[in-house]
Short mmCIF file of the C-alpha atoms (twelve columns), coordinates in Angstrom:
data_MODEL
# 
_entry.id   MODEL 
# 
loop_
_atom_site.group_PDB 
_atom_site.id 
_atom_site.type_symbol 
_atom_site.label_atom_id 
_atom_site.label_alt_id 
_atom_site.label_comp_id 
_atom_site.label_asym_id 
_atom_site.label_seq_id 
_atom_site.Cartn_x 
_atom_site.Cartn_y 
_atom_site.Cartn_z 
_atom_site.pdbx_PDB_model_num 
ATOM 1   C CA . MET A 1   -0.239   -0.221  0.287   1 
ATOM 2   C CA . SER A 2   1.372    3.304   -0.843  1 
ATOM 3   C CA . LEU A 3   1.627    7.029   1.099   1 
ATOM 4   C CA . LEU A 4   -0.625   8.138   -0.475  1 
ATOM 5   C CA . MET A 5   -3.408   5.602   0.479   1 
ATOM 6   C CA . MET A 6   -2.373   5.154   3.947   1 
ATOM 7   C CA . ILE A 7   -3.196   9.020   4.443   1 
ATOM 8   C CA . LEU A 8   -6.884   9.145   2.363   1 
ATOM 9   C CA . ILE A 9   -8.230   5.929   4.456   1 
ATOM 10  C CA . PRO A 10  -7.918   7.696   7.773   1 
ATOM 11  C CA . VAL A 11  -8.876   11.178  6.515   1 
ATOM 12  C CA . ARG A 12  -12.268  9.603   4.602   1 
ATOM 13  C CA . LYS A 13  -13.205  7.751   8.389   1 
ATOM 14  C CA . LEU A 14  -12.448  11.245  9.509   1 
ATOM 15  C CA . LEU A 15  -14.677  13.142  7.292   1 
ATOM 16  C CA . ARG A 16  -17.760  10.458  7.297   1 
ATOM 17  C CA . VAL A 17  -17.761  11.272  11.131  1 
ATOM 18  C CA . SER A 18  -17.496  14.355  10.992  1 
ATOM 19  C CA . SER A 19  -20.509  14.270  8.464   1 
ATOM 20  C CA . ILE A 20  -22.700  11.974  10.717  1 
ATOM 21  C CA . MET A 21  -21.959  14.502  13.599  1 
ATOM 22  C CA . ARG A 22  -22.744  17.569  11.488  1 
ATOM 23  C CA . LEU A 23  -26.210  16.436  11.044  1 
ATOM 24  C CA . ASP A 24  -26.557  14.953  14.684  1 
ATOM 25  C CA . VAL A 25  -25.963  18.459  15.452  1 
ATOM 26  C CA . ARG A 26  -28.750  19.782  13.123  1 
ATOM 27  C CA . LEU A 27  -31.691  17.308  13.778  1 
ATOM 28  C CA . ARG A 28  -30.889  18.281  17.729  1 
ATOM 29  C CA . LEU A 29  -31.370  22.614  16.535  1 
ATOM 30  C CA . TRP A 30  -34.829  21.813  14.816  1 
ATOM 31  C CA . VAL A 31  -36.243  19.526  17.651  1 
ATOM 32  C CA . GLY A 32  -34.939  22.093  20.013  1 
ATOM 33  C CA . LEU A 33  -36.473  25.226  17.832  1 
ATOM 34  C CA . ALA A 34  -39.896  23.403  17.282  1 
ATOM 35  C CA . SER A 35  -40.084  22.761  20.926  1 
ATOM 36  C CA . ALA A 36  -39.471  26.018  21.737  1 
ATOM 37  C CA . TYR A 37  -42.294  27.123  19.724  1 
ATOM 38  C CA . LEU A 38  -44.669  24.402  20.850  1 
ATOM 39  C CA . ILE A 39  -43.960  25.909  24.916  1 
ATOM 40  C CA . PHE A 40  -44.195  29.898  23.286  1 
ATOM 41  C CA . MET A 41  -47.575  28.655  21.575  1 
ATOM 42  C CA . GLY A 42  -48.763  27.357  24.616  1 
ATOM 43  C CA . PHE A 43  -47.991  30.284  27.361  1 
ATOM 44  C CA . VAL A 44  -49.756  32.266  24.647  1 
ATOM 45  C CA . HIS A 45  -52.915  30.219  24.830  1 
ATOM 46  C CA . LEU A 46  -53.421  30.123  28.267  1 
ATOM 47  C CA . LEU A 47  -52.303  33.746  29.059  1 
ATOM 48  C CA . HIS A 48  -54.375  34.819  26.183  1 
ATOM 49  C CA . ILE A 49  -52.399  37.171  24.756  1 
ATOM 50  C CA . PRO A 50  -53.542  38.340  21.598  1 
ATOM 51  C CA . LEU A 51  -51.308  37.806  17.951  1 
ATOM 52  C CA . ARG A 52  -52.685  40.324  16.470  1 
ATOM 53  C CA . SER A 53  -53.174  43.845  17.534  1 
ATOM 54  C CA . ASN A 54  -57.315  44.742  17.066  1 
ATOM 55  C CA . THR A 55  -55.553  49.093  17.001  1 
ATOM 56  C CA . LEU A 56  -54.024  48.472  13.173  1 
ATOM 57  C CA . HIS A 57  -57.975  47.408  12.228  1 
ATOM 58  C CA . SER A 58  -60.080  50.478  14.301  1 
ATOM 59  C CA . HIS A 59  -57.696  52.875  13.158  1 
ATOM 60  C CA . TYR A 60  -57.544  51.657  9.125   1 
ATOM 61  C CA . ASP A 61  -61.290  51.152  9.220   1 
ATOM 62  C CA . LEU A 62  -62.014  50.992  5.367   1 
ATOM 63  C CA . SER A 63  -65.298  50.319  5.182   1 
ATOM 64  C CA . ALA A 64  -67.523  52.633  3.133   1 
ATOM 65  C CA . GLU A 65  -69.261  53.617  5.850   1 
ATOM 66  C CA . ALA A 66  -66.263  54.142  7.654   1 
ATOM 67  C CA . VAL A 67  -65.012  56.129  4.708   1 
ATOM 68  C CA . ILE A 68  -68.550  58.507  3.923   1 
ATOM 69  C CA . ALA A 69  -68.022  58.713  7.897   1 
ATOM 70  C CA . LYS A 70  -64.761  60.317  8.239   1 
ATOM 71  C CA . HIS A 71  -65.478  62.427  5.195   1 
ATOM 72  C CA . ARG A 72  -68.105  63.862  6.920   1 
ATOM 73  C CA . GLU A 73  -66.603  64.932  9.730   1 
ATOM 74  C CA . ALA A 74  -63.261  66.521  7.497   1 
ATOM 75  C CA . VAL A 75  -65.957  68.835  5.680   1 
ATOM 76  C CA . LYS A 76  -67.913  69.801  9.243   1 
ATOM 77  C CA . ARG A 77  -64.628  70.677  10.356  1 
ATOM 78  C CA . GLU A 78  -63.426  72.791  7.348   1 
ATOM 79  C CA . ALA A 79  -67.156  74.479  7.487   1 
ATOM 80  C CA . GLU A 80  -66.515  75.551  11.497  1 
ATOM 81  C CA . LYS A 81  -63.187  76.687  10.429  1 
ATOM 82  C CA . TYR A 82  -64.803  79.098  7.817   1 
ATOM 83  C CA . ALA A 83  -67.322  79.837  10.322  1 
ATOM 84  C CA . LYS A 84  -65.194  80.632  12.624  1 
ATOM 85  C CA . ALA A 85  -63.227  82.905  9.991   1 
ATOM 86  C CA . ALA A 86  -66.234  84.411  8.926   1 
ATOM 87  C CA . LEU A 87  -67.131  85.373  12.033  1 
ATOM 88  C CA . ARG A 88  -63.471  87.555  12.723  1 
ATOM 89  C CA . ASP A 89  -64.356  88.421  8.850   1 
ATOM 90  C CA . SER A 90  -65.365  91.715  9.039   1 
ATOM 91  C CA . ASN A 91  -65.034  92.050  5.100   1 
ATOM 92  C CA . ALA A 92  -66.991  88.727  4.421   1 
ATOM 93  C CA . GLY A 93  -69.752  89.324  1.577   1 
ATOM 94  C CA . LEU A 94  -73.159  91.216  2.561   1 
ATOM 95  C CA . GLU A 95  -75.611  87.530  2.160   1 
ATOM 96  C CA . THR A 96  -72.949  85.954  4.823   1 
ATOM 97  C CA . SER A 97  -72.765  88.563  7.077   1 
ATOM 98  C CA . GLN A 98  -76.746  89.165  6.916   1 
ATOM 99  C CA . GLN A 99  -77.053  85.405  7.205   1 
ATOM 100 C CA . ILE A 100 -74.002  85.232  10.270  1 
ATOM 101 C CA . SER A 101 -76.004  88.121  11.995  1 
ATOM 102 C CA . LEU A 102 -79.405  86.372  11.648  1 
ATOM 103 C CA . LEU A 103 -78.711  83.062  12.972  1 
ATOM 104 C CA . THR A 104 -76.312  84.311  15.754  1 
ATOM 105 C CA . GLU A 105 -79.936  86.580  16.901  1 
ATOM 106 C CA . THR A 106 -81.687  83.553  16.379  1 
ATOM 107 C CA . PHE A 107 -79.299  81.266  18.413  1 
ATOM 108 C CA . LYS A 108 -79.427  83.727  21.620  1 
ATOM 109 C CA . LYS A 109 -83.415  83.968  21.486  1 
ATOM 110 C CA . ALA A 110 -83.182  79.906  21.208  1 
ATOM 111 C CA . ASP A 111 -80.523  79.338  24.153  1 
ATOM 112 C CA . SER A 112 -83.454  79.917  26.752  1 
ATOM 113 C CA . ASN A 113 -80.643  79.260  30.103  1 
ATOM 114 C CA . ALA A 114 -78.303  81.498  28.112  1 
ATOM 115 C CA . ASP A 115 -75.701  78.624  28.557  1 
ATOM 116 C CA . GLY A 116 -74.330  79.452  24.930  1 
ATOM 117 C CA . LEU A 117 -75.565  75.436  23.635  1 
ATOM 118 C CA . LEU A 118 -78.592  74.956  22.320  1 
ATOM 119 C CA . GLU A 119 -80.151  71.708  23.784  1 
ATOM 120 C CA . LEU A 120 -82.948  69.868  22.458  1 
ATOM 121 C CA . SER A 121 -86.025  70.778  24.527  1 
ATOM 122 C CA . GLU A 122 -84.648  74.366  24.240  1 
ATOM 123 C CA . LEU A 123 -84.469  73.906  19.656  1 
ATOM 124 C CA . SER A 124 -88.025  72.323  20.017  1 
ATOM 125 C CA . SER A 125 -89.696  75.123  22.111  1 
ATOM 126 C CA . TRP A 126 -88.051  77.760  20.105  1 
ATOM 127 C CA . ILE A 127 -89.105  75.780  16.358  1 
ATOM 128 C CA . SER A 128 -92.840  75.157  17.797  1 
ATOM 129 C CA . SER A 129 -93.132  78.975  19.055  1 
ATOM 130 C CA . LYS A 130 -91.777  79.937  15.299  1 
ATOM 131 C CA . ILE A 131 -94.679  77.612  13.596  1 
ATOM 132 C CA . LYS A 132 -97.499  79.041  16.115  1 
ATOM 133 C CA . GLU A 133 -96.000  82.646  15.097  1 
ATOM 134 C CA . HIS A 134 -96.262  82.217  11.622  1 
ATOM 135 C CA . LEU A 135 -99.735  80.357  11.447  1 
ATOM 136 C CA . ASN A 136 -101.380 82.450  13.334  1 
ATOM 137 C CA . LEU A 137 -99.519  86.006  11.242  1 
ATOM 138 C CA . ALA A 138 -100.796 83.858  8.060   1 
ATOM 139 C CA . LEU A 139 -104.351 84.178  9.664   1 
ATOM 140 C CA . LYS A 140 -104.583 87.666  10.400  1 
ATOM 141 C CA . GLU A 141 -102.505 88.581  6.953   1 
ATOM 142 C CA . ASN A 142 -105.026 86.406  4.989   1 
ATOM 143 C CA . ILE A 143 -108.576 88.583  5.828   1 
ATOM 144 C CA . PHE A 144 -106.375 91.591  5.040   1 
ATOM 145 C CA . MET A 145 -105.712 90.955  1.851   1 
ATOM 146 C CA . PHE A 146 -108.336 89.187  1.039   1 
ATOM 147 C CA . THR A 147 -110.383 92.104  1.926   1 
ATOM 148 C CA . ALA A 148 -107.704 94.778  -0.260  1 
ATOM 149 C CA . ILE A 149 -107.848 92.213  -3.725  1 
ATOM 150 C CA . ASP A 150 -111.840 91.852  -3.549  1 
ATOM 151 C CA . GLN A 151 -112.482 94.606  -4.900  1 
ATOM 152 C CA . ASN A 152 -114.066 95.016  -8.117  1 
ATOM 153 C CA . PRO A 153 -116.828 93.769  -7.743  1 
ATOM 154 C CA . ARG A 154 -116.671 93.508  -4.021  1 
ATOM 155 C CA . ASN A 155 -118.442 90.306  -3.457  1 
ATOM 156 C CA . GLY A 156 -117.199 87.908  -0.589  1 
ATOM 157 C CA . GLN A 157 -115.065 86.321  -3.827  1 
ATOM 158 C CA . VAL A 158 -111.519 87.015  -5.249  1 
ATOM 159 C CA . SER A 159 -111.342 86.569  -9.009  1 
ATOM 160 C CA . TRP A 160 -107.681 85.181  -11.017 1 
ATOM 161 C CA . ASP A 161 -108.368 88.634  -12.724 1 
ATOM 162 C CA . GLU A 162 -108.059 90.833  -9.376  1 
ATOM 163 C CA . PHE A 163 -105.403 88.948  -7.318  1 
ATOM 164 C CA . HIS A 164 -103.743 89.438  -11.242 1 
ATOM 165 C CA . ARG A 165 -104.127 92.926  -10.901 1 
ATOM 166 C CA . TYR A 166 -103.213 93.139  -7.190  1 
ATOM 167 C CA . PHE A 167 -99.559  91.225  -8.340  1 
ATOM 168 C CA . LEU A 168 -98.500  93.059  -10.609 1 
ATOM 169 C CA . LYS A 169 -99.205  96.376  -8.474  1 
ATOM 170 C CA . GLN A 170 -97.400  95.305  -6.167  1 
ATOM 171 C CA . HIS A 171 -94.676  94.284  -8.235  1 
ATOM 172 C CA . GLY A 172 -94.505  97.611  -9.810  1 
ATOM 173 C CA . TYR A 173 -96.276  97.821  -12.982 1 
ATOM 174 C CA . ASP A 174 -98.359  100.592 -13.709 1 
ATOM 175 C CA . ASP A 175 -101.711 100.636 -14.500 1 
ATOM 176 C CA . LYS A 176 -101.584 101.012 -18.180 1 
ATOM 177 C CA . TYR A 177 -99.610  97.918  -18.291 1 
ATOM 178 C CA . ILE A 178 -101.753 96.307  -15.795 1 
ATOM 179 C CA . GLU A 179 -104.821 97.012  -18.381 1 
ATOM 180 C CA . ASP A 180 -102.930 96.641  -21.769 1 
ATOM 181 C CA . HIS A 181 -100.604 93.708  -20.958 1 
ATOM 182 C CA . LYS A 182 -100.293 90.809  -23.360 1 
ATOM 183 C CA . LYS A 183 -101.111 86.955  -21.819 1 
ATOM 184 C CA . ASP A 184 -97.201  85.862  -22.399 1 
ATOM 185 C CA . HIS A 185 -96.358  88.818  -20.263 1 
ATOM 186 C CA . LYS A 186 -93.170  89.904  -22.855 1 
ATOM 187 C CA . GLY A 187 -90.708  91.439  -21.569 1 
ATOM 188 C CA . MET A 188 -91.553  90.544  -18.039 1 
ATOM 189 C CA . PRO A 189 -87.987  89.253  -15.971 1 
ATOM 190 C CA . ARG A 190 -88.387  85.404  -16.031 1 
ATOM 191 C CA . GLU A 191 -88.543  84.879  -12.509 1 
ATOM 192 C CA . LEU A 192 -91.650  86.722  -11.915 1 
ATOM 193 C CA . LYS A 193 -92.787  84.821  -15.078 1 
ATOM 194 C CA . GLU A 194 -92.234  81.360  -13.318 1 
ATOM 195 C CA . THR A 195 -93.945  83.164  -9.688  1 
ATOM 196 C CA . ILE A 196 -97.137  83.288  -12.166 1 
ATOM 197 C CA . MET A 197 -97.181  79.975  -13.510 1 
ATOM 198 C CA . ARG A 198 -96.771  78.396  -9.694  1 
ATOM 199 C CA . ASP A 199 -99.369  80.897  -8.481  1 
ATOM 200 C CA . LYS A 200 -102.161 79.616  -11.167 1 
ATOM 201 C CA . ALA A 201 -101.509 75.867  -10.390 1 
ATOM 202 C CA . ALA A 202 -101.432 76.678  -6.438  1 
ATOM 203 C CA . TRP A 203 -104.850 78.548  -7.480  1 
ATOM 204 C CA . SER A 204 -106.343 75.399  -9.485  1 
ATOM 205 C CA . GLU A 205 -105.571 72.983  -6.794  1 
ATOM 206 C CA . ALA A 206 -107.230 75.513  -3.968  1 
ATOM 207 C CA . ALA A 207 -110.377 76.271  -6.091  1 
ATOM 208 C CA . ARG A 208 -113.228 73.828  -4.888  1 
ATOM 209 C CA . ASN A 209 -115.833 75.364  -5.960  1 
ATOM 210 C CA . ASP A 210 -115.328 77.559  -8.742  1 
ATOM 211 C CA . PRO A 211 -111.888 77.249  -11.240 1 
ATOM 212 C CA . GLU A 212 -112.322 81.440  -11.408 1 
ATOM 213 C CA . GLN A 213 -112.880 82.848  -7.488  1 
ATOM 214 C CA . LEU A 214 -111.870 81.777  -4.599  1 
ATOM 215 C CA . SER A 215 -113.616 82.178  -1.314  1 
ATOM 216 C CA . ILE A 216 -111.634 83.084  2.065   1 
ATOM 217 C CA . ASP A 217 -111.206 79.952  3.286   1 
ATOM 218 C CA . GLU A 218 -109.734 78.753  -0.307  1 
ATOM 219 C CA . PHE A 219 -107.742 81.765  -0.455  1 
ATOM 220 C CA . LEU A 220 -106.200 81.013  2.284   1 
ATOM 221 C CA . ALA A 221 -105.428 77.657  1.236   1 
ATOM 222 C CA . PHE A 222 -103.501 79.267  -1.815  1 
ATOM 223 C CA . ARG A 223 -102.052 81.459  0.049   1 
ATOM 224 C CA . HIS A 224 -100.908 79.306  3.097   1 
ATOM 225 C CA . PRO A 225 -101.795 75.875  2.581   1 
ATOM 226 C CA . GLU A 226 -100.601 74.591  6.094   1 
ATOM 227 C CA . SER A 227 -102.723 77.117  7.544   1 
ATOM 228 C CA . SER A 228 -105.580 76.018  6.239   1 
ATOM 229 C CA . HIS A 229 -107.829 73.227  7.565   1 
ATOM 230 C CA . ALA A 230 -109.654 72.410  4.792   1 
ATOM 231 C CA . THR A 231 -106.266 71.848  3.113   1 
ATOM 232 C CA . ILE A 232 -105.200 69.617  6.180   1 
ATOM 233 C CA . LEU A 233 -108.843 67.764  5.440   1 
ATOM 234 C CA . ASN A 234 -108.103 66.838  1.932   1 
ATOM 235 C CA . ILE A 235 -104.508 65.769  2.922   1 
ATOM 236 C CA . VAL A 236 -105.903 63.253  5.384   1 
ATOM 237 C CA . GLU A 237 -108.798 62.224  2.942   1 
ATOM 238 C CA . GLU A 238 -105.885 61.148  0.187   1 
ATOM 239 C CA . THR A 239 -104.007 59.673  2.786   1 
ATOM 240 C CA . ILE A 240 -106.705 57.508  3.834   1 
ATOM 241 C CA . ALA A 241 -107.447 56.890  0.374   1 
ATOM 242 C CA . ARG A 242 -104.343 55.746  -0.762  1 
ATOM 243 C CA . LEU A 243 -103.221 53.380  2.427   1 
ATOM 244 C CA . ASP A 244 -106.450 51.683  3.630   1 
ATOM 245 C CA . ILE A 245 -106.324 48.252  1.476   1 
ATOM 246 C CA . ASP A 246 -109.535 46.610  3.545   1 
ATOM 247 C CA . GLY A 247 -111.649 49.892  3.417   1 
ATOM 248 C CA . ASP A 248 -112.938 50.113  6.817   1 
ATOM 249 C CA . ASN A 249 -111.717 53.868  6.605   1 
ATOM 250 C CA . LYS A 250 -108.723 53.245  9.306   1 
ATOM 251 C CA . LEU A 251 -104.997 52.645  8.763   1 
ATOM 252 C CA . THR A 252 -103.552 49.970  10.713  1 
ATOM 253 C CA . GLU A 253 -99.417  49.890  11.467  1 
ATOM 254 C CA . ASP A 254 -98.837  48.130  8.334   1 
ATOM 255 C CA . GLU A 255 -100.777 49.764  6.066   1 
ATOM 256 C CA . PHE A 256 -99.498  52.965  7.696   1 
ATOM 257 C CA . SER A 257 -96.170  52.008  7.401   1 
ATOM 258 C CA . ASP A 258 -96.051  49.837  3.590   1 
ATOM 259 C CA . PRO A 259 -93.265  50.652  1.451   1 
ATOM 260 C CA . GLU A 260 -95.078  49.483  -1.725  1 
ATOM 261 C CA . VAL A 261 -97.558  51.602  -1.132  1 
ATOM 262 C CA . ASN A 262 -95.570  54.975  -0.041  1 
ATOM 263 C CA . GLU A 263 -93.009  56.532  -0.984  1 
ATOM 264 C CA . VAL A 264 -89.441  55.263  0.435   1 
ATOM 265 C CA . PRO A 265 -86.837  58.519  0.204   1 
ATOM 266 C CA . ASP A 266 -83.932  57.687  -1.676  1 
ATOM 267 C CA . TYR A 267 -81.243  57.994  1.350   1 
ATOM 268 C CA . MET A 268 -83.064  55.351  3.246   1 
ATOM 269 C CA . THR A 269 -83.508  51.926  3.000   1 
ATOM 270 C CA . VAL A 270 -86.992  50.243  3.135   1 
ATOM 271 C CA . GLU A 271 -86.219  48.918  6.541   1 
ATOM 272 C CA . GLN A 272 -85.421  52.477  8.093   1 
ATOM 273 C CA . TYR A 273 -88.558  53.822  6.260   1 
ATOM 274 C CA . ARG A 274 -90.685  51.540  7.751   1 
ATOM 275 C CA . ASN A 275 -89.691  51.806  11.516  1 
ATOM 276 C CA . GLU A 276 -89.491  55.504  10.838  1 
ATOM 277 C CA . ARG A 277 -92.925  54.951  9.907   1 
ATOM 278 C CA . LEU A 278 -93.842  52.945  12.906  1 
ATOM 279 C CA . LYS A 279 -92.443  55.420  14.915  1 
ATOM 280 C CA . GLU A 280 -95.026  57.878  13.457  1 
ATOM 281 C CA . PHE A 281 -97.902  55.987  13.817  1 
ATOM 282 C CA . ARG A 282 -97.266  54.972  17.304  1 
ATOM 283 C CA . ILE A 283 -97.707  59.080  17.932  1 
ATOM 284 C CA . ALA A 284 -100.560 59.732  15.735  1 
ATOM 285 C CA . ASP A 285 -102.801 56.656  17.117  1 
ATOM 286 C CA . GLU A 286 -103.554 59.050  20.942  1 
ATOM 287 C CA . ASP A 287 -105.682 55.716  22.336  1 
ATOM 288 C CA . GLU A 288 -103.369 52.727  21.382  1 
ATOM 289 C CA . ASN A 289 -105.794 50.915  19.723  1 
ATOM 290 C CA . GLY A 290 -103.359 49.964  16.941  1 
ATOM 291 C CA . LYS A 291 -105.900 52.041  14.724  1 
ATOM 292 C CA . LEU A 292 -105.426 55.615  13.122  1 
ATOM 293 C CA . GLU A 293 -108.736 56.971  12.247  1 
ATOM 294 C CA . ARG A 294 -109.284 60.852  10.615  1 
ATOM 295 C CA . ARG A 295 -109.815 62.554  14.212  1 
ATOM 296 C CA . GLU A 296 -106.232 60.907  15.020  1 
ATOM 297 C CA . LEU A 297 -104.663 61.840  11.512  1 
ATOM 298 C CA . LEU A 298 -105.901 65.072  11.191  1 
ATOM 299 C CA . ARG A 299 -104.452 66.028  14.307  1 
ATOM 300 C CA . TYR A 300 -101.228 64.617  13.776  1 
ATOM 301 C CA . ILE A 301 -100.835 66.415  10.547  1 
ATOM 302 C CA . ASP A 302 -101.815 69.681  12.490  1 
ATOM 303 C CA . PRO A 303 -98.617  71.748  11.490  1 
ATOM 304 C CA . ARG A 304 -99.539  72.983  15.460  1 
ATOM 305 C CA . ASN A 305 -98.661  69.640  16.474  1 
ATOM 306 C CA . VAL A 306 -95.651  69.392  19.100  1 
ATOM 307 C CA . HIS A 307 -94.582  66.463  17.152  1 
ATOM 308 C CA . HIS A 308 -93.552  68.423  13.942  1 
ATOM 309 C CA . ALA A 309 -91.320  70.930  16.076  1 
ATOM 310 C CA . GLU A 310 -89.493  68.267  18.192  1 
ATOM 311 C CA . LYS A 311 -88.694  65.953  14.816  1 
ATOM 312 C CA . GLU A 312 -87.525  68.977  12.923  1 
ATOM 313 C CA . ALA A 313 -85.203  69.650  16.196  1 
ATOM 314 C CA . VAL A 314 -84.301  66.223  16.144  1 
ATOM 315 C CA . ASN A 315 -83.124  66.836  12.523  1 
ATOM 316 C CA . LEU A 316 -81.110  69.839  12.729  1 
ATOM 317 C CA . LEU A 317 -79.254  68.236  16.218  1 
ATOM 318 C CA . SER A 318 -77.969  65.526  14.478  1 
ATOM 319 C CA . GLY A 319 -77.124  67.630  11.450  1 
ATOM 320 C CA . GLY A 320 -75.080  69.602  12.536  1 
ATOM 321 C CA . ASP A 321 -73.819  68.545  16.015  1 
ATOM 322 C CA . THR A 322 -70.045  67.748  14.989  1 
ATOM 323 C CA . ASN A 323 -68.558  66.470  18.283  1 
ATOM 324 C CA . GLN A 324 -71.545  64.534  19.396  1 
ATOM 325 C CA . ASP A 325 -72.008  66.084  22.546  1 
ATOM 326 C CA . GLY A 326 -75.955  66.246  22.268  1 
ATOM 327 C CA . VAL A 327 -76.137  70.026  22.150  1 
ATOM 328 C CA . LEU A 328 -75.233  72.574  19.529  1 
ATOM 329 C CA . THR A 329 -72.948  75.841  19.767  1 
ATOM 330 C CA . LEU A 330 -73.161  78.708  17.993  1 
ATOM 331 C CA . ILE A 331 -70.447  77.549  15.560  1 
ATOM 332 C CA . GLU A 332 -71.680  74.144  14.881  1 
ATOM 333 C CA . VAL A 333 -74.789  75.911  13.778  1 
ATOM 334 C CA . LEU A 334 -72.747  79.102  11.886  1 
ATOM 335 C CA . ALA A 335 -70.878  75.959  10.106  1 
ATOM 336 C CA . GLN A 336 -74.063  74.136  8.787   1 
ATOM 337 C CA . ARG A 337 -75.597  78.108  7.924   1 
ATOM 338 C CA . GLU A 338 -77.606  76.861  4.675   1 
ATOM 339 C CA . MET A 339 -79.570  74.005  6.582   1 
ATOM 340 C CA . PHE A 340 -80.357  76.114  9.606   1 
ATOM 341 C CA . MET A 341 -81.221  79.144  7.220   1 
ATOM 342 C CA . SER A 342 -83.721  76.872  5.587   1 
ATOM 343 C CA . SER A 343 -85.098  75.397  8.382   1 
ATOM 344 C CA . LYS A 344 -88.398  75.865  10.650  1 
ATOM 345 C CA . MET A 345 -85.865  77.514  12.949  1 
ATOM 346 C CA . VAL A 346 -85.030  80.971  11.821  1 
ATOM 347 C CA . ASP A 347 -87.783  80.925  8.263   1 
ATOM 348 C CA . ALA A 348 -91.205  79.038  9.393   1 
ATOM 349 C CA . ALA A 349 -93.214  80.194  6.284   1 
ATOM 350 C CA . LYS A 350 -90.300  79.875  3.533   1 
ATOM 351 C CA . SER A 351 -89.254  76.137  5.024   1 
ATOM 352 C CA . PHE A 352 -93.239  75.529  5.303   1 
ATOM 353 C CA . HIS A 353 -94.217  76.729  1.820   1 
ATOM 354 C CA . ASP A 354 -91.346  74.494  -0.038  1 
ATOM 355 C CA . GLU A 355 -93.138  71.441  1.933   1 
ATOM 356 C CA . PHE A 356 -96.613  72.269  0.707   1 
# 
C-alpha cells in the first residue's frame, strides 16, 4: 500500500464521522426550535395574549361607512373653520354677514338658559313657537289681503283677474301695463313669470267650487296651505284613500308603514323607512288601539302638533352636532348655515311653503 493511500483512508473515515456529527447537530437544533415554538404557543393560549393588535383594524377602518363618516367629519371641520373665519372677517360678503347676524340672533333667543348651548328641548320649544307665530300671522294677513283684493266687484270672492292685478301692482307695474299687457307677459323677468305660473297651479288646487274665484277659506289654502283646515282635511282624505287597503276608513300599522304603497326616500332603506313610519304611527295613535282614525290623523298632520317641531329639532341637531355631544354651539350652527337658514328655526314661512 502506497503512502498516499495510507493517508487518504484515515482522512475519509474522519470526514464520514464529521458528517454524521453535523447531521446530528442539525437535528438537535430543529428539535429544539420546534419545542420552543410549542412551549411559546402554549403560554399564548394559557394567558390569552392576542397575536394581532386590534388597533390597526379600528384605526384604519376602510369600510364604506367609515370612509363616508370620515369625509363628513372632515367637511364639518372645514365648515367650522370657515364659520370662525367669517365671524372674525369684517369684510365678509353682505349675504354671509346677514346670515351670520340672523343666525347669531336666533341662536341667542332660542338659548333660553343663556348657557351658550342649544339643547334639544330648547330647540324644539323655539321651533314650536316659530310655527305658531307664522300660522297666526298667516291667518291675520289672509283677512287683510283678501279684503284689499276683493274690490271689483266687492262680492266676498276673489277672482284670478283681481289677484293678478294686485300681484302686478305689488311688483311695480303701472295701471297702463296692467290694463293692456299681453297674456304671455313679454319682456317680464323670467322669475316673475315662473311665480305667476306657480300661483296659477296653486290657485287651481285651492279652487274647490269655482275655478275662477276663491272664497276667503280657499284663498287661505291658496296663500298658506299649511294654515288651512280644509287643506289638512284634504291631505287626511287622500292619505286614507291611498293607504286604506281593507276599506274600513282606518289605518293599521302595516297599512301606514307599507313601503310598496308609500314613496321611500332615496336616502333611506326600506327597513329604515318602515321603522320611521312605525314611530310616527305610534305618535299619531292617541288611544293606542292600533288604528288611526280621521280625527287622529287630522291632529297628527296639523302643523301645530308639537311632534313636528320635535322632529325638526332632532333633524337639525343630528345634522349640526359636529362633536356628537348632544347639544349645538353657535359655531356648529354657523358651520351649517344653509341647513339652518332654510329650517323652521329661522324661516318657518319659507320652510312650510317648500313643503306644501
